[in-house]
mmCIF file of C-alpha atoms and ligand atoms in Angstrom:
data_model
loop_
_atom_site.group_PDB
_atom_site.id
_atom_site.type_symbol
_atom_site.label_atom_id
_atom_site.label_comp_id
_atom_site.label_asym_id
_atom_site.label_seq_id
_atom_site.Cartn_x
_atom_site.Cartn_y
_atom_site.Cartn_z
ATOM 1 C CA MET S 1 -3.289 18.490 24.499
ATOM 2 C CA GLU S 2 -3.531 15.403 26.703
ATOM 3 C CA PRO S 3 -4.247 11.989 25.153
ATOM 4 C CA ILE S 4 -7.540 10.421 26.258
ATOM 5 C CA ASN S 5 -6.462 6.877 25.443
ATOM 6 C CA GLU S 6 -3.402 4.885 24.484
ATOM 7 C CA VAL S 7 -2.527 1.498 22.993
ATOM 8 C CA LYS S 8 0.898 -0.088 22.583
ATOM 9 C CA VAL S 9 1.519 -3.240 20.597
ATOM 10 C CA GLU S 10 4.677 -5.030 19.598
ATOM 11 C CA PHE S 11 4.840 -7.700 16.938
ATOM 12 C CA LEU S 12 7.367 -9.688 14.931
ATOM 13 C CA ALA S 13 8.554 -8.072 11.703
ATOM 14 C CA LYS S 14 6.627 -10.530 9.542
ATOM 15 C CA SER S 15 4.557 -9.539 6.562
ATOM 16 C CA SER S 16 1.560 -11.451 7.939
ATOM 17 C CA ASN S 17 1.425 -8.859 10.749
ATOM 18 C CA GLU S 18 0.842 -5.962 8.344
ATOM 19 C CA ALA S 19 -2.888 -6.662 8.247
ATOM 20 C CA PHE S 20 -2.892 -7.109 12.036
ATOM 21 C CA ALA S 21 -1.363 -3.648 12.553
ATOM 22 C CA ARG S 22 -3.884 -2.033 10.193
ATOM 23 C CA VAL S 23 -6.825 -3.632 11.956
ATOM 24 C CA VAL S 24 -5.553 -2.692 15.436
ATOM 25 C CA ALA S 25 -5.064 0.945 14.428
ATOM 26 C CA ALA S 26 -8.475 1.090 12.745
ATOM 27 C CA ALA S 27 -10.263 -0.498 15.710
ATOM 28 C CA PHE S 28 -8.603 1.915 18.138
ATOM 29 C CA VAL S 29 -9.398 4.987 16.037
ATOM 30 C CA SER S 30 -13.030 3.841 15.666
ATOM 31 C CA GLN S 31 -13.654 5.199 19.174
ATOM 32 C CA LEU S 32 -13.754 8.646 17.564
ATOM 33 C CA ASP S 33 -16.453 7.614 15.104
ATOM 34 C CA PRO S 34 -14.479 8.536 11.976
ATOM 35 C CA THR S 35 -15.897 8.282 8.458
ATOM 36 C CA LEU S 36 -15.127 5.151 6.430
ATOM 37 C CA GLU S 37 -12.796 7.220 4.284
ATOM 38 C CA GLU S 38 -10.884 8.531 7.297
ATOM 39 C CA LEU S 39 -10.583 4.984 8.585
ATOM 40 C CA ALA S 40 -9.222 3.784 5.234
ATOM 41 C CA ASP S 41 -6.707 6.668 5.291
ATOM 42 C CA VAL S 42 -5.378 5.539 8.682
ATOM 43 C CA LYS S 43 -5.191 1.891 7.612
ATOM 44 C CA THR S 44 -3.270 2.759 4.470
ATOM 45 C CA ALA S 45 -0.752 4.996 6.252
ATOM 46 C CA VAL S 46 -0.145 2.399 8.981
ATOM 47 C CA SER S 47 0.315 -0.279 6.335
ATOM 48 C CA GLU S 48 2.982 1.836 4.611
ATOM 49 C CA ALA S 49 4.922 2.538 7.806
ATOM 50 C CA VAL S 50 4.790 -1.062 9.053
ATOM 51 C CA THR S 51 5.738 -2.482 5.653
ATOM 52 C CA ASN S 52 8.722 -0.116 5.535
ATOM 53 C CA ALA S 53 9.868 -1.247 8.984
ATOM 54 C CA ILE S 54 9.735 -4.879 7.842
ATOM 55 C CA ILE S 55 11.337 -4.625 4.409
ATOM 56 C CA HIS S 56 13.715 -1.673 4.831
ATOM 57 C CA GLY S 57 14.285 -1.469 8.593
ATOM 58 C CA TYR S 58 14.814 -5.164 9.278
ATOM 59 C CA GLU S 59 15.267 -6.263 5.649
ATOM 60 C CA ASN S 60 13.236 -9.374 6.465
ATOM 61 C CA LYS S 61 15.539 -10.337 9.334
ATOM 62 C CA PRO S 62 13.937 -11.060 12.706
ATOM 63 C CA GLY S 63 13.040 -8.087 14.874
ATOM 64 C CA TYR S 64 10.104 -6.374 16.516
ATOM 65 C CA VAL S 65 7.963 -3.529 15.275
ATOM 66 C CA LYS S 66 6.334 -1.376 17.940
ATOM 67 C CA MET S 67 3.183 0.634 17.340
ATOM 68 C CA ILE S 68 1.993 3.261 19.816
ATOM 69 C CA CYS S 69 -1.417 4.854 19.232
ATOM 70 C CA LEU S 70 -2.418 7.974 21.150
ATOM 71 C CA LEU S 71 -6.012 9.143 20.976
ATOM 72 C CA TYR S 72 -7.015 12.770 21.462
ATOM 73 C CA ASP S 73 -10.490 14.348 21.506
ATOM 74 C CA ASN S 74 -10.678 14.430 17.731
ATOM 75 C CA ALA S 75 -7.305 13.190 16.525
ATOM 76 C CA VAL S 76 -4.879 10.303 16.558
ATOM 77 C CA GLU S 77 -1.094 10.046 16.623
ATOM 78 C CA ILE S 78 0.392 6.698 15.621
ATOM 79 C CA SER S 79 4.101 5.951 16.017
ATOM 80 C CA VAL S 80 5.609 3.010 14.139
ATOM 81 C CA ILE S 81 9.023 2.154 15.535
ATOM 82 C CA ASP S 82 11.727 -0.260 14.400
ATOM 83 C CA GLU S 83 15.242 -0.922 15.656
ATOM 84 C CA GLY S 84 16.522 -1.729 12.201
ATOM 85 C CA LYS S 85 19.132 -0.239 9.910
ATOM 86 C CA GLY S 86 17.915 3.361 9.928
ATOM 87 C CA ILE S 87 17.674 5.960 7.151
ATOM 88 C CA GLU S 88 20.791 7.816 6.026
ATOM 89 C CA ASP S 89 19.087 10.656 4.156
ATOM 90 C CA ILE S 90 15.516 11.231 5.344
ATOM 91 C CA GLU S 91 14.833 14.037 2.880
ATOM 92 C CA LEU S 92 15.798 11.813 -0.046
ATOM 93 C CA ALA S 93 13.795 8.880 1.349
ATOM 94 C CA ARG S 94 10.651 11.032 1.478
ATOM 95 C CA GLN S 95 10.906 12.076 -2.187
ATOM 96 C CA PRO S 96 8.113 10.649 -4.351
ATOM 97 C CA LEU S 97 9.340 7.671 -6.413
ATOM 98 C CA TYR S 98 12.596 7.312 -4.449
ATOM 99 C CA THR S 99 13.228 3.699 -3.475
ATOM 100 C CA SER S 100 16.368 1.880 -2.390
ATOM 101 C CA LYS S 101 14.835 -1.431 -3.476
ATOM 102 C CA PRO S 102 13.719 -1.124 -7.115
ATOM 103 C CA GLU S 103 14.700 -4.770 -7.682
ATOM 104 C CA MET S 104 11.931 -5.751 -5.232
ATOM 105 C CA GLU S 105 9.443 -3.870 -7.400
ATOM 106 C CA ARG S 106 8.926 -1.173 -4.774
ATOM 107 C CA SER S 107 7.565 2.040 -6.243
ATOM 108 C CA GLY S 108 8.941 4.601 -3.798
ATOM 109 C CA MET S 109 5.467 5.947 -3.053
ATOM 110 C CA GLY S 110 5.099 4.896 0.598
ATOM 111 C CA PHE S 111 6.001 8.213 2.249
ATOM 112 C CA THR S 112 4.015 10.143 -0.367
ATOM 113 C CA VAL S 113 0.941 8.020 0.411
ATOM 114 C CA MET S 114 1.405 8.557 4.175
ATOM 115 C CA GLU S 115 1.746 12.324 3.668
ATOM 116 C CA SER S 116 -1.338 12.556 1.525
ATOM 117 C CA PHE S 117 -3.580 10.365 3.727
ATOM 118 C CA MET S 118 -2.513 11.855 7.068
ATOM 119 C CA ASP S 119 -2.279 15.499 8.200
ATOM 120 C CA ARG S 120 1.340 15.272 9.312
ATOM 121 C CA VAL S 121 4.176 12.734 9.032
ATOM 122 C CA GLU S 122 7.362 13.019 11.082
ATOM 123 C CA VAL S 123 10.405 10.788 10.587
ATOM 124 C CA PHE S 124 13.177 10.271 13.128
ATOM 125 C CA SER S 125 16.014 7.937 12.252
ATOM 126 C CA GLU S 126 19.544 7.015 13.170
ATOM 127 C CA VAL S 127 21.701 4.742 11.026
ATOM 128 C CA GLY S 128 22.251 1.436 12.802
ATOM 129 C CA LYS S 129 19.712 2.286 15.540
ATOM 130 C CA GLY S 130 16.330 2.398 13.833
ATOM 131 C CA THR S 131 13.464 4.537 12.650
ATOM 132 C CA THR S 132 10.345 6.094 14.136
ATOM 133 C CA VAL S 133 7.546 7.336 11.880
ATOM 134 C CA LYS S 134 4.861 9.477 13.524
ATOM 135 C CA LEU S 135 1.533 9.748 11.744
ATOM 136 C CA PHE S 136 -0.936 12.410 12.834
ATOM 137 C CA LYS S 137 -4.521 12.899 11.741
ATOM 138 C CA ALA S 138 -7.438 15.005 12.997
ATOM 139 C CA PHE S 139 -11.002 13.852 12.321
ATOM 140 C CA LYS S 140 -13.885 15.995 11.266
ATOM 141 C CA GLN S 141 -16.419 16.211 14.042
ATOM 142 C CA HIS S 142 -19.533 14.690 12.576
ATOM 143 C CA GLY S 143 -22.704 13.359 14.130
ATOM 144 C CA LYS S 144 -21.911 15.250 17.324
ATOM 145 C CA MET G 1 -5.974 -12.697 -1.187
ATOM 146 C CA GLN G 2 -6.959 -14.640 -4.246
ATOM 147 C CA VAL G 3 -6.737 -14.154 -8.004
ATOM 148 C CA LYS G 4 -8.954 -15.595 -10.695
ATOM 149 C CA PHE G 5 -8.194 -15.602 -14.403
ATOM 150 C CA SER G 6 -10.379 -15.476 -17.460
ATOM 151 C CA ASN G 7 -9.732 -14.726 -21.130
ATOM 152 C CA LYS G 8 -11.479 -12.542 -23.704
ATOM 153 C CA GLY G 9 -9.701 -13.194 -26.983
ATOM 154 C CA THR G 10 -6.043 -12.383 -26.372
ATOM 155 C CA THR G 11 -6.814 -10.337 -23.255
ATOM 156 C CA LEU G 12 -6.089 -11.893 -19.880
ATOM 157 C CA ILE G 13 -8.425 -10.663 -17.153
ATOM 158 C CA VAL G 14 -7.038 -10.849 -13.631
ATOM 159 C CA LYS G 15 -9.670 -10.514 -10.941
ATOM 160 C CA VAL G 16 -8.126 -9.737 -7.575
ATOM 161 C CA PHE G 17 -9.955 -10.618 -4.344
ATOM 162 C CA GLY G 18 -9.057 -9.243 -0.909
ATOM 163 C CA GLU G 19 -6.187 -7.129 0.367
ATOM 164 C CA LEU G 20 -3.315 -6.168 -1.922
ATOM 165 C CA ASP G 21 -0.409 -5.425 0.410
ATOM 166 C CA HIS G 22 3.257 -6.416 0.745
ATOM 167 C CA HIS G 23 2.237 -9.731 2.320
ATOM 168 C CA SER G 24 0.226 -10.809 -0.705
ATOM 169 C CA THR G 25 2.547 -9.466 -3.434
ATOM 170 C CA GLU G 26 4.793 -12.531 -3.911
ATOM 171 C CA TYR G 27 1.807 -14.797 -4.363
ATOM 172 C CA ILE G 28 -0.017 -12.539 -6.796
ATOM 173 C CA LYS G 29 3.132 -11.778 -8.837
ATOM 174 C CA GLN G 30 3.878 -15.478 -9.314
ATOM 175 C CA LYS G 31 0.300 -16.295 -10.190
ATOM 176 C CA ILE G 32 -0.006 -13.570 -12.828
ATOM 177 C CA ASP G 33 3.456 -14.067 -14.352
ATOM 178 C CA GLY G 34 2.768 -17.790 -14.636
ATOM 179 C CA GLU G 35 -0.425 -17.064 -16.521
ATOM 180 C CA LEU G 36 1.099 -14.309 -18.708
ATOM 181 C CA ILE G 37 3.526 -16.646 -20.445
ATOM 182 C CA LYS G 38 0.676 -18.734 -21.784
ATOM 183 C CA SER G 39 0.859 -18.206 -25.515
ATOM 184 C CA ARG G 40 -2.391 -16.446 -26.304
ATOM 185 C CA THR G 41 -2.017 -13.552 -23.889
ATOM 186 C CA LYS G 42 -1.365 -10.131 -25.362
ATOM 187 C CA ASN G 43 -3.126 -7.622 -23.171
ATOM 188 C CA LEU G 44 -3.837 -7.547 -19.448
ATOM 189 C CA VAL G 45 -6.800 -6.169 -17.514
ATOM 190 C CA PHE G 46 -6.819 -5.932 -13.723
ATOM 191 C CA ASP G 47 -10.342 -6.161 -12.345
ATOM 192 C CA PHE G 48 -10.231 -4.500 -8.921
ATOM 193 C CA SER G 49 -13.954 -4.728 -8.077
ATOM 194 C CA ASN G 50 -13.187 -7.076 -5.156
ATOM 195 C CA VAL G 51 -10.046 -5.389 -3.834
ATOM 196 C CA THR G 52 -10.822 -4.366 -0.254
ATOM 197 C CA PHE G 53 -7.472 -2.699 0.470
ATOM 198 C CA MET G 54 -4.402 -1.571 -1.427
ATOM 199 C CA ASP G 55 -1.253 0.304 -0.455
ATOM 200 C CA SER G 56 1.858 1.267 -2.444
ATOM 201 C CA SER G 57 2.825 -2.405 -2.698
ATOM 202 C CA GLY G 58 0.024 -2.647 -5.258
ATOM 203 C CA ILE G 59 1.699 -0.020 -7.447
ATOM 204 C CA GLY G 60 4.807 -2.194 -7.622
ATOM 205 C CA VAL G 61 2.746 -5.248 -8.559
ATOM 206 C CA ILE G 62 0.869 -3.407 -11.320
ATOM 207 C CA MET G 63 4.008 -1.728 -12.723
ATOM 208 C CA GLY G 64 5.957 -4.992 -12.699
ATOM 209 C CA ARG G 65 3.210 -6.826 -14.624
ATOM 210 C CA PHE G 66 2.943 -3.873 -17.009
ATOM 211 C CA LYS G 67 6.651 -4.164 -17.821
ATOM 212 C CA ASN G 68 6.207 -7.865 -18.496
ATOM 213 C CA ILE G 69 3.242 -7.388 -20.829
ATOM 214 C CA GLN G 70 5.117 -4.583 -22.606
ATOM 215 C CA LYS G 71 7.829 -7.077 -23.489
ATOM 216 C CA LEU G 72 5.087 -9.032 -25.294
ATOM 217 C CA ASN G 73 4.115 -5.774 -27.057
ATOM 218 C CA GLY G 74 0.874 -5.762 -25.119
ATOM 219 C CA LYS G 75 -1.060 -3.163 -23.123
ATOM 220 C CA ALA G 76 -2.635 -3.080 -19.681
ATOM 221 C CA ALA G 77 -5.664 -1.492 -18.045
ATOM 222 C CA ILE G 78 -7.434 -1.444 -14.687
ATOM 223 C CA VAL G 79 -11.197 -1.534 -14.075
ATOM 224 C CA ASN G 80 -13.567 -1.029 -11.136
ATOM 225 C CA VAL G 81 -11.304 0.809 -8.680
ATOM 226 C CA ASN G 82 -12.665 2.388 -5.508
ATOM 227 C CA GLY G 83 -11.853 5.932 -4.388
ATOM 228 C CA GLN G 84 -8.987 5.038 -2.067
ATOM 229 C CA VAL G 85 -7.230 2.922 -4.685
ATOM 230 C CA LYS G 86 -7.802 5.566 -7.362
ATOM 231 C CA ARG G 87 -6.059 8.182 -5.211
ATOM 232 C CA ILE G 88 -2.988 5.981 -4.823
ATOM 233 C CA LEU G 89 -2.903 5.209 -8.541
ATOM 234 C CA GLU G 90 -3.188 8.907 -9.391
ATOM 235 C CA MET G 91 -0.403 9.856 -6.987
ATOM 236 C CA SER G 92 1.998 7.368 -8.541
ATOM 237 C CA GLY G 93 1.609 8.643 -12.099
ATOM 238 C CA ILE G 94 0.867 5.087 -13.210
ATOM 239 C CA LEU G 95 -2.352 6.130 -14.965
ATOM 240 C CA LYS G 96 -0.377 7.691 -17.813
ATOM 241 C CA LEU G 97 0.772 4.182 -18.731
ATOM 242 C CA ILE G 98 -2.123 2.070 -17.514
ATOM 243 C CA PRO G 99 -5.556 3.662 -17.895
ATOM 244 C CA VAL G 100 -8.481 3.070 -15.558
ATOM 245 C CA TYR G 101 -11.854 2.281 -17.149
ATOM 246 C CA ASP G 102 -15.300 2.062 -15.596
ATOM 247 C CA ASN G 103 -15.909 -1.531 -16.623
ATOM 248 C CA LEU G 104 -14.491 -4.547 -18.415
ATOM 249 C CA GLU G 105 -16.272 -4.018 -21.717
ATOM 250 C CA ILE G 106 -14.911 -0.516 -22.166
ATOM 251 C CA ALA G 107 -11.423 -1.680 -21.186
ATOM 252 C CA ILE G 108 -11.391 -4.575 -23.630
ATOM 253 C CA ASN G 109 -12.692 -2.379 -26.461
ATOM 254 C CA ASN G 110 -9.990 0.178 -25.797
ATOM 255 C CA LEU G 111 -7.208 -2.380 -25.666
ATOM 256 C CA MET G 112 -8.085 -3.891 -29.048
HETATM 257 N N1 ATP F 1 11.803 1.963 8.495
HETATM 258 C C1 ATP F 1 12.751 2.203 7.568
HETATM 259 N N2 ATP F 1 14.039 1.799 7.780
HETATM 260 C C2 ATP F 1 15.015 2.027 6.851
HETATM 261 N N3 ATP F 1 14.783 2.639 5.665
HETATM 262 C C3 ATP F 1 13.535 3.058 5.396
HETATM 263 C C4 ATP F 1 12.455 2.864 6.319
HETATM 264 N N4 ATP F 1 11.338 3.393 5.777
HETATM 265 C C5 ATP F 1 11.690 3.885 4.569
HETATM 266 N N5 ATP F 1 13.008 3.693 4.332
HETATM 267 C C6 ATP F 1 13.758 4.156 3.129
HETATM 268 O O1 ATP F 1 12.987 5.146 2.467
HETATM 269 C C7 ATP F 1 12.734 4.765 1.119
HETATM 270 C C8 ATP F 1 11.396 5.302 0.659
HETATM 271 O O2 ATP F 1 10.327 4.678 1.361
HETATM 272 P P1 ATP F 1 8.895 4.584 0.640
HETATM 273 O O3 ATP F 1 7.986 3.845 1.529
HETATM 274 O O4 ATP F 1 8.489 5.950 0.220
HETATM 275 O O5 ATP F 1 9.209 3.752 -0.678
HETATM 276 P P2 ATP F 1 9.508 2.190 -0.810
HETATM 277 O O6 ATP F 1 9.167 1.479 0.439
HETATM 278 O O7 ATP F 1 10.881 2.029 -1.331
HETATM 279 O O8 ATP F 1 8.482 1.768 -1.957
HETATM 280 P P3 ATP F 1 6.890 1.524 -1.760
HETATM 281 O O9 ATP F 1 6.514 1.977 -0.384
HETATM 282 O O10 ATP F 1 6.226 2.363 -2.802
HETATM 283 O O11 ATP F 1 6.689 0.091 -1.994
HETATM 284 C C9 ATP F 1 12.871 3.258 1.081
HETATM 285 O O12 ATP F 1 13.208 2.761 -0.190
HETATM 286 C C10 ATP F 1 14.007 3.038 2.108
HETATM 287 O O13 ATP F 1 15.257 3.246 1.525
HETATM 288 MG MG1 MG F 2 7.371 1.748 1.432
#
């Protein structure tokens, strides 16, 4: 499968850019004429991945978050990439309710939300190097 | 993001406007906690009719406020949630502690 379109953006790891990332991803995906619900799914998953990069990856220290969106005929693949501290145990991190920051009132539901709103979530990480989260979703062909 | 408060007896109603994400959590936590310590408050109702977006950061905000109201021996509820928000709430298991009601009246009656 060859992508039909691609967007790359890079932004400072600041919480005010979370909304920016959501809107960019939603606007890009809109080319496929998704339903409002599908659009909300993408926004939510992107918000989770970008928030994680900011609070866990960079732990609020300066850094850049990169987002690469690939568009296919009826699907999207969004990579959210940080060069932060990395994840030691990915399997543990993906468990529902697991959080390393309970004192920040995190609920440990981010990965679970991503998994339930997208079709596939892949996590690549190296301690001290950073983390890449790949979010994949196919859209129902409607109105075509 | 904006929050507006009103009172019905000893119930504090928190109406949330806009997007509830990590960026807005500090602000909303401070606002609500500041209001909670006012003496008359016993129970807490979140009115989500004007929430346009929420991710898992919202779960943390709701759970944190729930713990605070529990210390005052109070209860909490949520009203007017859209489908997306409902799914996230269901996933988190939070609804066992904090029920969702269709509207304010039902919530307030059930909290009393
Ligand atoms: N980009 C990242 N860099 C480093 N660690 C991460 C990253 N993303 C996730 N993690 C780790 O995985 C854990 C689980 O992430 P998840 O998003 O599921 O929960 P959370 O962020 O802790 O809480 P919530 O998303 O519900 O507010 C985090 O607590 C953190 O330890
Ligand atoms: Mg998270």
